[in-house]
């Protein structure tokens, strides 16, 4: 009988070859529980936990408000596409250790041919890989632990948490917000939809009971990827018909952010002048976020899918339990509406940071765009520092902001692409980990000076070479 090969063999070997994790070198602060709290246990929190461990930064805690691993992050919740939108070959959270990569994990289970045969990574398989990554590396995520409020204290933060619903306070020196799309704002519901009752309206971010839409007439408002995904799932669940409404005359099909994806532009984007970064952000806003072709095909395959172009909604009201919508060219009635209308960014809308949100430097405080490039949506994005940290609106007013690192899509204007997604992992996880390491090191410079100038035992005695020391003749 032959033993089945161990699919973790390469990963186990790689960990052995990169050597043991360094000891925690960060001096304890009396009364402070953690050096770093990573808020959000999705791919960002997990990747950063590994990076900080390898940097010798100990006392790192990962928390997530979700009740368990399956409910955390987007992959088994708000994301509904069959395949990831991103190419399969992008590096993920493996930090340059090939045996911890998706490809290595996949090939160890299904073989090289199977990997070569997939075009993009199936979403559910990516979720399995991330789960393996967490468990294999023993990254402990504290689920059911919600950050309610960050309270700045003297050189640290008091984190007001709810653990399994119970309020408690823990302290930390650094916080990373790996909190996803809603992490600096929330799901955006346009005013025309905002008066609809919850029983008739969901945002794509919500958990939606698609089975309940069987036989129903459904409207999807918005035409980016999440909107098409929601339409596809509604149709697969037997919706009577799905009408998708786009404001533009065609569906955005030019993924311009790929133009800035080459390493020179991507790695150094933060160094570009404000005017260039703003202009690039505006270009993206105007062209729009593109759905993938398979998301479009998934919906278009159904004869009861109808696409309305150039059809912004003007007015809605409820009549006889249905939503009546006046779109650009007609009046429609729907049993249910799904808003695929994206997310807004406004730090003051997040209870975690609302107490000091008015002190956070935003793009609108920093950069005055030309008249034809005004955009309040972009203006409300935080203007982040090089280590993704918040900066102060008025220098000296809130120095603690530099110890809160934003690792979520609110970094879009500053860094050129959404932060937290797969493409961002190669650049941003090492970058934030390095900044945290640097800050913690320099904050204790006296202790480190003592430590590096201290005495230590010799590695070998002087007599190890005494017999060979040259003695001049005479
Ligand atoms: C519909 C959709 C499709 C996407 N498709 C792709 C794709 O194909 N490819 C790609 O690269 N990216 C995609 N993205 C972007 C995607 O969000 C990221 O790739 C990925 O989810 C980012 O991981 P994350 O860990 O940063 O954030 P998330 O996965 O969003 O996880 C954030 C976590 O933070 C937790 N949290 C939030 N607030 C708190 C709090 N106060 N206290 C404690 N915990 C908190 C949440 O419970 C959640 O688990 C998609 C996003 C969406 C919404």
Short mmCIF file of C-alpha atoms and ligand atoms in Angstrom, two decimals, residues 38-47 63-69 71-75 77-81 83-87 90 120-121 123 126 130 134 141-149 161-162 177-183 204-205 225-227 229 292 343 350-352 407-409 418-425, ligand 1:
data_model
loop_
_atom_site.label_atom_id
_atom_site.label_comp_id
_atom_site.label_asym_id
_atom_site.label_seq_id
_atom_site.Cartn_x
_atom_site.Cartn_y
_atom_site.Cartn_z
CA UNK A 38 -5.36 43.93 13.14
CA UNK A 39 -9.02 44.76 12.73
CA UNK A 40 -10.49 42.39 10.14
CA UNK A 41 -9.51 38.74 9.76
CA UNK A 42 -9.94 38.53 5.99
CA UNK A 43 -7.03 38.13 3.62
CA UNK A 44 -5.55 41.44 4.79
CA UNK A 45 -5.56 40.60 8.50
CA UNK A 46 -4.24 37.11 7.84
CA UNK A 47 -1.50 38.24 5.46
CA UNK A 63 -10.04 40.43 15.54
CA UNK A 64 -13.15 40.09 13.39
CA UNK A 65 -16.75 40.89 14.17
CA UNK A 66 -17.98 37.98 12.02
CA UNK A 67 -19.25 34.98 13.91
CA UNK A 68 -16.89 32.55 12.22
CA UNK A 69 -14.41 32.15 9.39
CA UNK A 71 -18.84 34.79 7.62
CA UNK A 72 -15.65 36.86 7.65
CA UNK A 73 -14.37 38.67 4.55
CA UNK A 74 -16.24 38.89 1.29
CA UNK A 75 -15.53 35.58 -0.38
CA UNK A 77 -20.63 36.53 1.77
CA UNK A 78 -20.97 39.61 -0.47
CA UNK A 79 -18.88 38.27 -3.38
CA UNK A 80 -21.10 36.29 -5.75
CA UNK A 81 -18.98 35.83 -8.87
CA UNK A 83 -14.41 33.34 -10.69
CA UNK A 84 -12.17 35.95 -9.08
CA UNK A 85 -11.90 39.03 -11.21
CA UNK A 86 -8.15 39.11 -10.79
CA UNK A 87 -5.63 37.00 -12.77
CA UNK A 90 -0.92 37.35 -9.01
CA UNK A 120 -9.10 32.43 -13.27
CA UNK A 121 -9.39 31.23 -9.69
CA UNK A 123 -14.05 32.18 -5.79
CA UNK A 126 -9.78 31.00 -3.23
CA UNK A 130 -7.23 31.41 2.44
CA UNK A 134 -4.75 30.72 8.14
CA UNK A 141 -8.45 35.15 14.39
CA UNK A 142 -10.64 36.15 17.33
CA UNK A 143 -14.11 36.01 15.77
CA UNK A 144 -17.20 37.65 17.32
CA UNK A 145 -14.91 40.48 18.41
CA UNK A 146 -16.05 43.84 17.13
CA UNK A 147 -14.08 47.05 17.37
CA UNK A 148 -16.65 49.61 18.45
CA UNK A 149 -14.48 52.65 19.08
CA UNK A 161 -14.59 46.07 21.86
CA UNK A 162 -17.63 43.86 21.98
CA UNK A 177 -7.99 48.78 9.67
CA UNK A 178 -8.22 45.77 7.37
CA UNK A 179 -11.93 46.29 7.34
CA UNK A 180 -12.80 46.08 3.65
CA UNK A 181 -14.94 48.28 1.45
CA UNK A 182 -17.10 49.64 4.24
CA UNK A 183 -14.12 50.27 6.53
CA UNK A 204 -25.17 44.01 -2.90
CA UNK A 205 -23.14 44.19 0.34
CA UNK A 225 -19.35 43.75 -11.40
CA UNK A 226 -21.33 43.29 -8.17
CA UNK A 227 -24.53 44.36 -9.94
CA UNK A 229 -23.18 39.13 -10.16
CA UNK A 292 -15.90 40.81 -16.08
CA UNK A 343 -19.54 52.33 -1.50
CA UNK A 350 -17.53 54.95 10.97
CA UNK A 351 -18.21 54.68 14.70
CA UNK A 352 -14.73 53.20 15.24
CA UNK A 407 -5.51 48.87 4.73
CA UNK A 408 -8.81 49.11 2.94
CA UNK A 409 -10.14 50.59 -0.32
CA UNK A 418 -8.13 49.63 -4.09
CA UNK A 419 -6.17 48.43 -1.07
CA UNK A 420 -6.85 44.97 0.32
CA UNK A 421 -7.60 43.22 -2.96
CA UNK A 422 -5.36 40.50 -4.34
CA UNK A 423 -3.25 42.80 -6.56
CA UNK A 424 -2.45 45.03 -3.58
CA UNK A 425 -1.08 42.25 -1.38
C1 LIG B 1 -18.46 41.88 -4.39
C2 LIG B 1 -16.99 41.99 -4.31
C3 LIG B 1 -16.19 41.30 -5.21
C4 LIG B 1 -14.80 41.40 -5.16
N1 LIG B 1 -14.03 40.69 -6.05
C5 LIG B 1 -12.67 40.77 -5.99
C6 LIG B 1 -11.80 40.00 -6.85
O1 LIG B 1 -12.25 39.27 -7.69
N2 LIG B 1 -10.47 40.11 -6.71
C7 LIG B 1 -9.92 40.90 -5.75
O2 LIG B 1 -8.71 40.94 -5.66
N3 LIG B 1 -10.71 41.62 -4.92
C8 LIG B 1 -12.05 41.58 -5.03
N4 LIG B 1 -12.83 42.32 -4.18
C9 LIG B 1 -12.19 43.19 -3.24
C10 LIG B 1 -12.18 42.42 -1.94
O3 LIG B 1 -12.90 43.15 -0.99
C11 LIG B 1 -10.81 42.10 -1.48
O4 LIG B 1 -10.02 41.44 -2.40
C12 LIG B 1 -10.79 41.29 -0.19
O5 LIG B 1 -12.01 40.93 0.34
C13 LIG B 1 -10.11 42.20 0.76
O6 LIG B 1 -9.87 41.51 1.92
P1 LIG B 1 -9.78 42.27 3.28
O7 LIG B 1 -9.33 41.27 4.28
O8 LIG B 1 -8.99 43.50 3.11
O9 LIG B 1 -11.27 42.79 3.57
P2 LIG B 1 -12.62 41.97 3.72
O10 LIG B 1 -12.55 40.67 3.03
O11 LIG B 1 -13.71 42.88 3.34
O12 LIG B 1 -12.68 41.68 5.29
C14 LIG B 1 -12.88 42.71 6.21
C15 LIG B 1 -13.19 42.09 7.53
O13 LIG B 1 -13.22 43.12 8.51
C16 LIG B 1 -14.18 42.78 9.47
N5 LIG B 1 -14.57 44.01 10.18
C17 LIG B 1 -15.06 45.16 9.64
N6 LIG B 1 -15.28 46.06 10.61
C18 LIG B 1 -14.92 45.48 11.77
C19 LIG B 1 -14.92 45.92 13.13
N7 LIG B 1 -15.35 47.13 13.47
N8 LIG B 1 -14.47 45.07 14.09
C20 LIG B 1 -14.02 43.83 13.75
N9 LIG B 1 -14.02 43.36 12.49
C21 LIG B 1 -14.46 44.18 11.51
C22 LIG B 1 -15.32 42.18 8.67
O14 LIG B 1 -16.13 41.33 9.45
C23 LIG B 1 -14.54 41.41 7.59
O15 LIG B 1 -14.37 40.05 7.92
C24 LIG B 1 -14.22 42.21 -4.20
C25 LIG B 1 -15.03 42.90 -3.28
C26 LIG B 1 -16.39 42.79 -3.33
C27 LIG B 1 -17.24 43.53 -2.32
#
